[in-house]
Tab-separated table of C-alpha atoms in Angstrom:
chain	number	residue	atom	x	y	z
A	236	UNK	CA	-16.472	-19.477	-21.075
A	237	UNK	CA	-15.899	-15.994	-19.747
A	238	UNK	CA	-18.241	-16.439	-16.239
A	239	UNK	CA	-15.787	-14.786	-13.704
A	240	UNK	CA	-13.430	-13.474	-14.997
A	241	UNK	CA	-15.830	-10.360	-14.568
A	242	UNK	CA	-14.286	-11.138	-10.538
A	243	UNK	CA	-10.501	-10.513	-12.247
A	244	UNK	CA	-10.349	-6.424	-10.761
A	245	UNK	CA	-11.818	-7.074	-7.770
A	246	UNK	CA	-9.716	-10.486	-6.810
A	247	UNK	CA	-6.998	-8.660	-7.494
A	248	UNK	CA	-7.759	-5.042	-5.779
A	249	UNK	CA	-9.052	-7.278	-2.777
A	250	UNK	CA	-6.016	-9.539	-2.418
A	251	UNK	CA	-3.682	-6.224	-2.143
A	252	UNK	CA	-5.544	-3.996	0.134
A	253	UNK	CA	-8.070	-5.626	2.172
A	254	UNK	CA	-8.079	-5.518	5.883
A	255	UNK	CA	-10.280	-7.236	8.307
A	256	UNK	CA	-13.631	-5.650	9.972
A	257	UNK	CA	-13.716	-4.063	12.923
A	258	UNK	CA	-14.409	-6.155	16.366
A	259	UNK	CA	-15.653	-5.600	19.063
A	260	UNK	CA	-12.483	-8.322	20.815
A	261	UNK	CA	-9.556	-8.482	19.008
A	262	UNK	CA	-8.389	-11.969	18.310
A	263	UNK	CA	-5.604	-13.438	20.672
A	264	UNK	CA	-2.073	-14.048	19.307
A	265	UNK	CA	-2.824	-17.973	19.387
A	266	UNK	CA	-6.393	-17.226	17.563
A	267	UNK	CA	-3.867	-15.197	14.690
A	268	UNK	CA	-1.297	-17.465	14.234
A	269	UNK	CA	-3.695	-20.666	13.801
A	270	UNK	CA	-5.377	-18.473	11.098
A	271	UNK	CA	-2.377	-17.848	9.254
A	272	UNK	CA	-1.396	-21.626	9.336
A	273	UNK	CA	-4.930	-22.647	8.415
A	274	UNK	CA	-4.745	-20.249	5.524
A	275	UNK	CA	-1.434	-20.892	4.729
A	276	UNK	CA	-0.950	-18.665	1.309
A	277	UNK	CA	-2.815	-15.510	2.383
A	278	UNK	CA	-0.537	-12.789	2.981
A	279	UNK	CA	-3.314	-10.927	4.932
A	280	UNK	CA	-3.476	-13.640	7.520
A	281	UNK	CA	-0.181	-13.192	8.169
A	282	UNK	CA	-0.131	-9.720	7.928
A	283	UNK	CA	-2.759	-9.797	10.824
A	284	UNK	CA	-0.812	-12.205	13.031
A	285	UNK	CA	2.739	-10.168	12.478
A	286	UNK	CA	1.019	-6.830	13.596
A	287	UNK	CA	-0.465	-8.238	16.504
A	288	UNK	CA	3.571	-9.954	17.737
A	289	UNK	CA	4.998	-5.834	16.694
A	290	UNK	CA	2.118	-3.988	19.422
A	291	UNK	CA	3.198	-6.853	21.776
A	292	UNK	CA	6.858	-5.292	20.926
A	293	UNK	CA	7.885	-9.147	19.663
A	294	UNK	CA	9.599	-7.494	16.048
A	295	UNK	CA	11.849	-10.561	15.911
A	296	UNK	CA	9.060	-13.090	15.562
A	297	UNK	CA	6.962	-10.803	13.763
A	298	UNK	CA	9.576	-10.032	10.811
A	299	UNK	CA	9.580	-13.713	10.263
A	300	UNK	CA	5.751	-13.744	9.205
A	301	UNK	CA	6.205	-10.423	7.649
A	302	UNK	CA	8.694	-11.926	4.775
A	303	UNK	CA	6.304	-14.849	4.573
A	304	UNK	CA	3.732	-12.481	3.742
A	305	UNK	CA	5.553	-10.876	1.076
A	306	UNK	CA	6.991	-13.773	-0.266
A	307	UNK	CA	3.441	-15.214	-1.404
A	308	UNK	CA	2.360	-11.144	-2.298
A	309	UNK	CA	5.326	-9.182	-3.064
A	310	UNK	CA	2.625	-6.312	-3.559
A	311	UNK	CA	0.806	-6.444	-0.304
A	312	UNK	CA	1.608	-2.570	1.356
A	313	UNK	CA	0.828	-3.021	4.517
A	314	UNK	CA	3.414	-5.790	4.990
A	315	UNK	CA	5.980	-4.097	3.151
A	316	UNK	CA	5.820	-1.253	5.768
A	317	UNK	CA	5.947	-2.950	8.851
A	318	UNK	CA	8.548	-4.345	7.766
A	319	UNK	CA	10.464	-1.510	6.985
A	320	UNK	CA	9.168	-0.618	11.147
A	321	UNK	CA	10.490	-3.903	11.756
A	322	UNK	CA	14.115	-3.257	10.929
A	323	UNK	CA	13.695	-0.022	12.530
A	324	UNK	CA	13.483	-1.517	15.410
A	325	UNK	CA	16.928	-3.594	15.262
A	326	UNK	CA	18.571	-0.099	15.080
A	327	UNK	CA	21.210	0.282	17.352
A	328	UNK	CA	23.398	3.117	19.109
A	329	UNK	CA	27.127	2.395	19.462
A	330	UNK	CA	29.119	4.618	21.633
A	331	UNK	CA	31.977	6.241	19.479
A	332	UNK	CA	34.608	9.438	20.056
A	333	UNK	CA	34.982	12.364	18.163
A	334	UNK	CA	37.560	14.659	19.155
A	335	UNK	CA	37.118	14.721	23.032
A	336	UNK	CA	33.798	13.905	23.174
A	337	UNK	CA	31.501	11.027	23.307
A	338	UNK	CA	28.743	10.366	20.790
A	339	UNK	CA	26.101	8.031	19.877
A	340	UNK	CA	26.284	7.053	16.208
A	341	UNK	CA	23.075	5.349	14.800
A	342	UNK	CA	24.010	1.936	13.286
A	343	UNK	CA	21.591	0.275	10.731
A	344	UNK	CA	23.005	-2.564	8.398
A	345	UNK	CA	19.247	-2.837	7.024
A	346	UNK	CA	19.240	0.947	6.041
A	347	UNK	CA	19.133	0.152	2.565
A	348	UNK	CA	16.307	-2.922	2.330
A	349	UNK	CA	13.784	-0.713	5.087
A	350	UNK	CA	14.470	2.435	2.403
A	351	UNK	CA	13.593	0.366	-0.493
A	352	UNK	CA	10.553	-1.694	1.524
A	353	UNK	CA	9.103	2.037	2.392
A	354	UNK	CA	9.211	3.049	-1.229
A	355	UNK	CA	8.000	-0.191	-2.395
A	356	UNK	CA	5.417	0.208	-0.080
A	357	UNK	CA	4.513	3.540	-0.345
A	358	UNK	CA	4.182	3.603	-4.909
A	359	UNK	CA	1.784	0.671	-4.310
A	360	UNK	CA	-0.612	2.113	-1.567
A	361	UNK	CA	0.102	5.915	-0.915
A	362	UNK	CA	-1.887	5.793	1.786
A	363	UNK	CA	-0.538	2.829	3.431
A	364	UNK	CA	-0.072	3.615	7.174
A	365	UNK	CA	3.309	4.160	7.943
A	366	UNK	CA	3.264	4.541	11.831
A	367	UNK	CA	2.256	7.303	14.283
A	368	UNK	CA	5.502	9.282	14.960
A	369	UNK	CA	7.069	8.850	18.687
A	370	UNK	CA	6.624	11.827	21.614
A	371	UNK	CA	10.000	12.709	20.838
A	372	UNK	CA	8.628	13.459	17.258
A	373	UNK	CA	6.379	15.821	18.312
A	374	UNK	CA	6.433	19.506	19.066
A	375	UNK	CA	7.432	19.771	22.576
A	376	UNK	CA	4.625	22.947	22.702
A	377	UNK	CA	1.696	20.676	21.055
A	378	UNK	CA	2.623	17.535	22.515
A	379	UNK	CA	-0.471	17.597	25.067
A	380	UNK	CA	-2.556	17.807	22.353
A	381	UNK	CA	-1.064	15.808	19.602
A	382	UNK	CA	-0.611	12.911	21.601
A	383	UNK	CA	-4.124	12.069	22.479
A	384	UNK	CA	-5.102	13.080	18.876
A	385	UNK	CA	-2.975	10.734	17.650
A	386	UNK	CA	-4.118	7.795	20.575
A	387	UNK	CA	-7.481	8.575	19.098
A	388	UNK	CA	-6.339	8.031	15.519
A	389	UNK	CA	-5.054	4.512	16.154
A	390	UNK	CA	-8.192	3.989	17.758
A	391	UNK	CA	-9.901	4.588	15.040
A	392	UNK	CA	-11.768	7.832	16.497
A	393	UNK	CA	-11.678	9.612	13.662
A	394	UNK	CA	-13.831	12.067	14.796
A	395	UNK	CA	-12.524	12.856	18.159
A	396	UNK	CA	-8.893	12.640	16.223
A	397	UNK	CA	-9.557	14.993	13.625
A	398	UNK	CA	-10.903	17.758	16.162
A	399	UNK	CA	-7.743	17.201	18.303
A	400	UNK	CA	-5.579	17.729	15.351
A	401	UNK	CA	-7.731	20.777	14.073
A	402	UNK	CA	-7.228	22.880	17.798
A	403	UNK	CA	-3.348	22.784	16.998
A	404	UNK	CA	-4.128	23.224	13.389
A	405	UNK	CA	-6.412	26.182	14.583
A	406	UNK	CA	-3.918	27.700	16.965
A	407	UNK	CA	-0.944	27.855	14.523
A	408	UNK	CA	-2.315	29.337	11.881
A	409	UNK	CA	-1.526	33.155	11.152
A	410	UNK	CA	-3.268	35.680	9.110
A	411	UNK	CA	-0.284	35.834	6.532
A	412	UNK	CA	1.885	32.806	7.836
A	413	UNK	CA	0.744	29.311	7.712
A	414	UNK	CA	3.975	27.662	7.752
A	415	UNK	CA	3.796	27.573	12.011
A	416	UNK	CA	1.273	24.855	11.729
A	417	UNK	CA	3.211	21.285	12.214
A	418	UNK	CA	3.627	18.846	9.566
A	419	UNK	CA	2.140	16.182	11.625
A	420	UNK	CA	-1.335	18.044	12.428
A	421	UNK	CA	-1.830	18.617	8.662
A	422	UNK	CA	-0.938	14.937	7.445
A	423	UNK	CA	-3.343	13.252	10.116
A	424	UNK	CA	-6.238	15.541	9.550
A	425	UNK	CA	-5.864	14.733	6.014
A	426	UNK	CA	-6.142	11.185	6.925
A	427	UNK	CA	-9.136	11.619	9.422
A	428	UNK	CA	-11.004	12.643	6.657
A	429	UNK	CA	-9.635	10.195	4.100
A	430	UNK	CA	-11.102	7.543	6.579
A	431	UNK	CA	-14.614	8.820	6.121
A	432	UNK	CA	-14.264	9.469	2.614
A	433	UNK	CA	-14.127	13.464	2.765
A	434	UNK	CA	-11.950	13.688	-0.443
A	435	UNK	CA	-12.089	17.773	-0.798
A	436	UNK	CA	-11.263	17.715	3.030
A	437	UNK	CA	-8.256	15.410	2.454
A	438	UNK	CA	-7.039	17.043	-1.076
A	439	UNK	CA	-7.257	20.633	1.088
A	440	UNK	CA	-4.718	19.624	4.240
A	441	UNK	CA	-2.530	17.845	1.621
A	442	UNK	CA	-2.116	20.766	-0.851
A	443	UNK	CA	-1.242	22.775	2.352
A	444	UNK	CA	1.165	20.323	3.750
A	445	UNK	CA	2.495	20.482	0.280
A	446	UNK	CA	3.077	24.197	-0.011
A	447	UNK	CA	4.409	23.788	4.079
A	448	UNK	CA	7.557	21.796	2.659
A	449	UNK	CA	7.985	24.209	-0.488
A	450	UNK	CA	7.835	27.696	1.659
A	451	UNK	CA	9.735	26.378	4.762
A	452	UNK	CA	12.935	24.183	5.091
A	453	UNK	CA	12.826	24.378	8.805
A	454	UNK	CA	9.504	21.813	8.640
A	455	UNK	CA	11.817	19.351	7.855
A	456	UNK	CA	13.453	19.040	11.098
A	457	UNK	CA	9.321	17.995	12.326
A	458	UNK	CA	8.135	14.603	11.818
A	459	UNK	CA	7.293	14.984	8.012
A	460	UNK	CA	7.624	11.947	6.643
A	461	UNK	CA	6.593	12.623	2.496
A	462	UNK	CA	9.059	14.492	-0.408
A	463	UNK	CA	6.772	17.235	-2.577
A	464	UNK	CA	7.261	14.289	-5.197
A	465	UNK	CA	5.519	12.339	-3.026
A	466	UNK	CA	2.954	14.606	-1.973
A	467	UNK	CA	1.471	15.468	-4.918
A	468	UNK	CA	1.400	11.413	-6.229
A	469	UNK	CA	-0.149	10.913	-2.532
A	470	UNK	CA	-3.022	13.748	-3.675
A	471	UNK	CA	-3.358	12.254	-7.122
A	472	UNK	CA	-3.961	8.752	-5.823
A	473	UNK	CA	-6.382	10.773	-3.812
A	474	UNK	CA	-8.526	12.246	-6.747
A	475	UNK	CA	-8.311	8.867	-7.841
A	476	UNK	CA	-10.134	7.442	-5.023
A	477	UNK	CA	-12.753	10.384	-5.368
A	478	UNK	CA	-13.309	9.224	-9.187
A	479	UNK	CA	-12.077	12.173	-10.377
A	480	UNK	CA	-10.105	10.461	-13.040
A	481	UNK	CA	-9.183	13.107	-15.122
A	482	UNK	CA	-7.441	15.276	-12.725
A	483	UNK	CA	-6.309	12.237	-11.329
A	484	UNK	CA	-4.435	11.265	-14.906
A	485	UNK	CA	-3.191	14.793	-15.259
A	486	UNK	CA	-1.399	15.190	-11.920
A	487	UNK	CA	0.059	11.549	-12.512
A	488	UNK	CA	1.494	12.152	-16.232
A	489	UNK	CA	2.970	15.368	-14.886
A	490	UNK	CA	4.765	13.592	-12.192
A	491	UNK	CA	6.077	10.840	-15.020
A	492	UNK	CA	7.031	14.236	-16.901
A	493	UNK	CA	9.432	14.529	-14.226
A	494	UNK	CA	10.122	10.930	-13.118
A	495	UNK	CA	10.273	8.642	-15.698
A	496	UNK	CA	11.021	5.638	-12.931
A	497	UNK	CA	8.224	6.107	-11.252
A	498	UNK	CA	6.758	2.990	-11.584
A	499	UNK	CA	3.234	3.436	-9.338
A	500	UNK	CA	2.456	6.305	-11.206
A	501	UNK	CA	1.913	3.718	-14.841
A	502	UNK	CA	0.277	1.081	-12.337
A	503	UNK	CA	-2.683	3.622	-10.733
A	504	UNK	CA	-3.144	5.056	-14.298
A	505	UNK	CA	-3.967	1.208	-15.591
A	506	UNK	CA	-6.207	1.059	-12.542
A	507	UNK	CA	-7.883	4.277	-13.744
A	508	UNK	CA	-8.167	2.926	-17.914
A	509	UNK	CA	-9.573	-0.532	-16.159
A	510	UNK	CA	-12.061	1.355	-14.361
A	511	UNK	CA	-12.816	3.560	-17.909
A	512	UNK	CA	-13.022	0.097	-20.132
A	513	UNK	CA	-9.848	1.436	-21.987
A	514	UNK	CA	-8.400	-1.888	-21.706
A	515	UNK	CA	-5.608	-1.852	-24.092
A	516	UNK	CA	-4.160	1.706	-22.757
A	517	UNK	CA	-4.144	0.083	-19.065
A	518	UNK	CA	-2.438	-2.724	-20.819
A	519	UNK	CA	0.435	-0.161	-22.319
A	520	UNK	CA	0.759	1.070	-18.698
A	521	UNK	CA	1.283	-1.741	-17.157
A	522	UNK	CA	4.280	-2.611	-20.053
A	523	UNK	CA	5.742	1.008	-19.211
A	524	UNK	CA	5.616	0.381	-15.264
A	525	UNK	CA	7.182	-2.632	-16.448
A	526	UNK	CA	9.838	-1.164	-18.308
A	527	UNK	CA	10.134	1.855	-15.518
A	528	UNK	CA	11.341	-1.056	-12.767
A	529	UNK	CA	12.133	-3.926	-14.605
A	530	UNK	CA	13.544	-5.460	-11.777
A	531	UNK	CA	9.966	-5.984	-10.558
A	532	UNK	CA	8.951	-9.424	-11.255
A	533	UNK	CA	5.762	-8.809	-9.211
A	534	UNK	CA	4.595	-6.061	-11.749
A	535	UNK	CA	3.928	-9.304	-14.225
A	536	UNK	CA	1.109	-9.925	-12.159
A	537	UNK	CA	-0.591	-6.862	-13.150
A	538	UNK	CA	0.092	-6.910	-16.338
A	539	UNK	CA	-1.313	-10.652	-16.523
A	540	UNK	CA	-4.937	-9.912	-14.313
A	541	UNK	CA	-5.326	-6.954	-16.928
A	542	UNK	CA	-4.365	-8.847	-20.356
A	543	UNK	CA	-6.933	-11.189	-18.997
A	544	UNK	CA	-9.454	-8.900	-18.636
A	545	UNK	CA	-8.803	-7.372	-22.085
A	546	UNK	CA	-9.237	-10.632	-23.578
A	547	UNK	CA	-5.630	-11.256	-24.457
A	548	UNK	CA	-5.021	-14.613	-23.167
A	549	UNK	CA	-2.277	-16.261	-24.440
A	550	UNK	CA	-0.112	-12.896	-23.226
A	551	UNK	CA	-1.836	-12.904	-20.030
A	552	UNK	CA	-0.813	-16.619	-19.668
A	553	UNK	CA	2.998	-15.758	-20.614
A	554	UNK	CA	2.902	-12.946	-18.398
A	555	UNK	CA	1.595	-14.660	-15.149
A	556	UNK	CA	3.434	-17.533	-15.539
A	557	UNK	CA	6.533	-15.433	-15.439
A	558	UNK	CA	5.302	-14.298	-12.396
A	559	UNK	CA	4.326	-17.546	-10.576
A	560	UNK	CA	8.327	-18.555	-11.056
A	561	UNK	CA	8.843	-16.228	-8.516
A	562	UNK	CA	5.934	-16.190	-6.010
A	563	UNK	CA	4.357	-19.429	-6.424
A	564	UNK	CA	2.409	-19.044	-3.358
A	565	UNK	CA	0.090	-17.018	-4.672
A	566	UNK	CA	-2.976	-18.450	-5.799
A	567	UNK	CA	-4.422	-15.891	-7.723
A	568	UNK	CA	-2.112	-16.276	-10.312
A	569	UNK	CA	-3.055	-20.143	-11.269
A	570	UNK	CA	-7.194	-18.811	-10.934
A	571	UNK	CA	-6.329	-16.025	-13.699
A	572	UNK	CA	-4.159	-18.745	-15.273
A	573	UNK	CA	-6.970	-21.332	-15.555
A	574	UNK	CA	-9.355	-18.858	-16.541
A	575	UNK	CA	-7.054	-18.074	-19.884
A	576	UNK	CA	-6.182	-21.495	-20.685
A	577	UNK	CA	-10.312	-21.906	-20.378
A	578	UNK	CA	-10.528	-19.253	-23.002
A	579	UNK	CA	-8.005	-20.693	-25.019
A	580	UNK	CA	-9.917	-23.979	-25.397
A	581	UNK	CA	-6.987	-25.908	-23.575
A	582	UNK	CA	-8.983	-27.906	-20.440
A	583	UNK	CA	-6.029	-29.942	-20.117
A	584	UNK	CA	-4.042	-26.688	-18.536
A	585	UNK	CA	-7.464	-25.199	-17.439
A	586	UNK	CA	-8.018	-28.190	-15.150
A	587	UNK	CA	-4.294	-27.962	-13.748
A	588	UNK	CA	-4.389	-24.300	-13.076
A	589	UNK	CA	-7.548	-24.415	-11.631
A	590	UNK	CA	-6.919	-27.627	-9.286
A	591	UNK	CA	-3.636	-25.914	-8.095
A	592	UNK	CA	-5.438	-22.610	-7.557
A	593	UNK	CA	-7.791	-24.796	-5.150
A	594	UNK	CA	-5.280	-26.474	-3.441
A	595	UNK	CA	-3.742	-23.238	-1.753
A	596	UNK	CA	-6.073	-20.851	-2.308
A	597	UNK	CA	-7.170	-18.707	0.863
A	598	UNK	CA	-10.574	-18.971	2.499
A	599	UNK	CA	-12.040	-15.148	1.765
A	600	UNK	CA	-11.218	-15.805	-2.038
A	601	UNK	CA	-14.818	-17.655	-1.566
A	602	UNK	CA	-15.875	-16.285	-5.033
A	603	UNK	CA	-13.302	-17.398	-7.070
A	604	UNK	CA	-13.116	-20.440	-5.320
A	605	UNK	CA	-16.761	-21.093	-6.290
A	606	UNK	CA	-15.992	-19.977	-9.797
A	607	UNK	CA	-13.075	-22.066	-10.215
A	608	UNK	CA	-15.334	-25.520	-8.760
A	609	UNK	CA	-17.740	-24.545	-11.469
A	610	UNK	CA	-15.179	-24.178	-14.226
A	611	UNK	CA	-13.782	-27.481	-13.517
A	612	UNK	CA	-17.430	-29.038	-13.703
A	613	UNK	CA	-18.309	-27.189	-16.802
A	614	UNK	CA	-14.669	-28.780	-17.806
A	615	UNK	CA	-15.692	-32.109	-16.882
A	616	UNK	CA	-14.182	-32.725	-13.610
């Protein structure tokens, strides 16, 4: 029986990127929290609740929920990064001296995990938000403008945003010098229009950020927060999202021409081959992201979803079971588990995976948790 695993893409898509629709009142921090312990094994509940306690400035509570998050979805972005913002926000200043004078040095004994939770972050969602920069960030001349743009942004203006960061945009710009414009006005109108789906608008800001950082080293010292490595895999996820797939593949081999580690860059060109129906070359990417970061336990889970949707059960079991030893909070894993052992003619281990899958699986999985009470019928239960 192959009814729903048709739902395997979009489970899985859904489970690492979804965010909640807009309201018109925000939920309370009590409303959040009983969510998250209602719906005990969905990182997104938790997600919600954490970033709610970090805009009330509580970081210590809200890194708490932010590793249970990622401990049932080592892949979900958003709760990667604030994390990373999280530790930023234990960084301390110790006075020291040097010579006769007096400095603050910077001390961060999390450096290394918020580096790695960033890049984590980042390779799995390039456009994962990574937090408006501070006034000090700014350029002191455009401050009075950026500022408000920016207030509009998080808003969610994204008109009224993009127009503010288009007048310093506008006002920077030179007949034969473009490199005056700052960092931050380029990346946010980019993102203004990513939010309303204006891909050649996006793709345009990007590829001039992009040639900023090549032409002038002094944008570095402005909030900028993206490598030219970066950038361009940021504009080919872009071309992705338009569907324009083979400019998309292009851009992302040529980066893997470069980077052989680069792990996201094999995981977005599966996505791409799933989307085609080339099933067995997403299946080869997700073995070389695999291989690329084989320290990634969590990248089992994509190769599993896909194997299952190639047909290739008895891998995809292998593979996702390897997975569940490590996150075993995550229910999609024991719905994509039962759903193989179905196709495999095994009920006894359909039934199991499917009943476990049940037992901790979130509320807005409401599809597969239909499919899986019909399975288990069909299965005699």
């Amino acid at each position: 029986m192959r009814t729903g695993v048709a739902l395997t893409a979009a489970f899985v898509l859904s489970a690492a990127s979804a965010s909640s629709p807009a309201q018109v009142k925000p939920p309370s921090l009590g409303e959040l929290e009983a969510r998250a312990r209602a719906d005990s094994n969905d990182p997104q509940a938790y997600f919600e609740w954490a970033n709610a306690l970090a805009k009330d400035g509580r970081y210590v509570v809200a890194e708490g929920v932010l590793r249970t998050a990622v401990q049932i979805d080592p892949q979900y972005a958003p709760a990667l990064m604030l994390l990373a913002r999280a530790n930023d926000s234990k960084v301390t200043g110790l006075l020291a001296v040097s010579g006769r004078r007096i400095v603050i040095m910077r001390v961060d004994p999390q450096a290394g995990e918020t580096a790695l939770l960033r890049r984590r972050a980042f390779l799995i969602d390039p456009l994962v938000e990574v937090g408006t920069p501070s006034r000090e960030q700014l350029p002191t001349k455009w401050r009075g403008t950026l500022g408000p743009a920016l207030q509009e942004y998080e808003a969610a203006h994204w008109a009224q945003a993009a127009a503010g960061f288009q007048t310093v945009i506008a006002r920077t710009v030179r007949p034969t010098d473009s490199t005056k414009v700052p960092p931050v006005a380029l990346w946010y109108r980019a993102g203004c229009a990513l939010k309303v789906n204006e891909y050649d608008t996006a793709i345009h800001y990007l590829q001039w950020l992009h040639r900023l950082r090549m032409q002038d080293s002094a944008s570095e010292r402005n909030w900028n927060p993206f490598a030219g490595e970066e950038l361009r895999y940021v504009i080919a996820y872009v071309h992705q999202l338009a569907g324009r797939w083979d400019e998309a593949i292009m851009r992302y081999q040529e980066l893997l021409e470069q980077n052989l580690g680069l792990d996201g860059a094999h995981t977005h060109l599966a996505e791409i081959y799933e989307a085609q129906g080339r099933l067995n070359d997403a299946v080869w990417e997700r073995v070389r992201a695999i291989q690329s970061n084989p320290d990634a336990t969590s990248l089992y889970f994509n190769l599993g979803a896909t194997l299952v949707a190639a047909g290739r059960y008895e891998e995809a079991v292998a593979s996702l079971k390897k997975y569940v030893d490590s996150y075993p909070r995550d229910a999609r894993a024991f719905y994509l588990i039962g759903a193989s052992y179905m196709n495999l003619g095994n009920s006894a281990s359909a039934q199991t995976a499917l009943k476990s899958f049940l037992a901790m699986a979130p509320s807005r999985y409401a599809a597969q948790i239909e499919d899986a009470n019909r399975r288990l019928t069909t299965l005699g239960n």
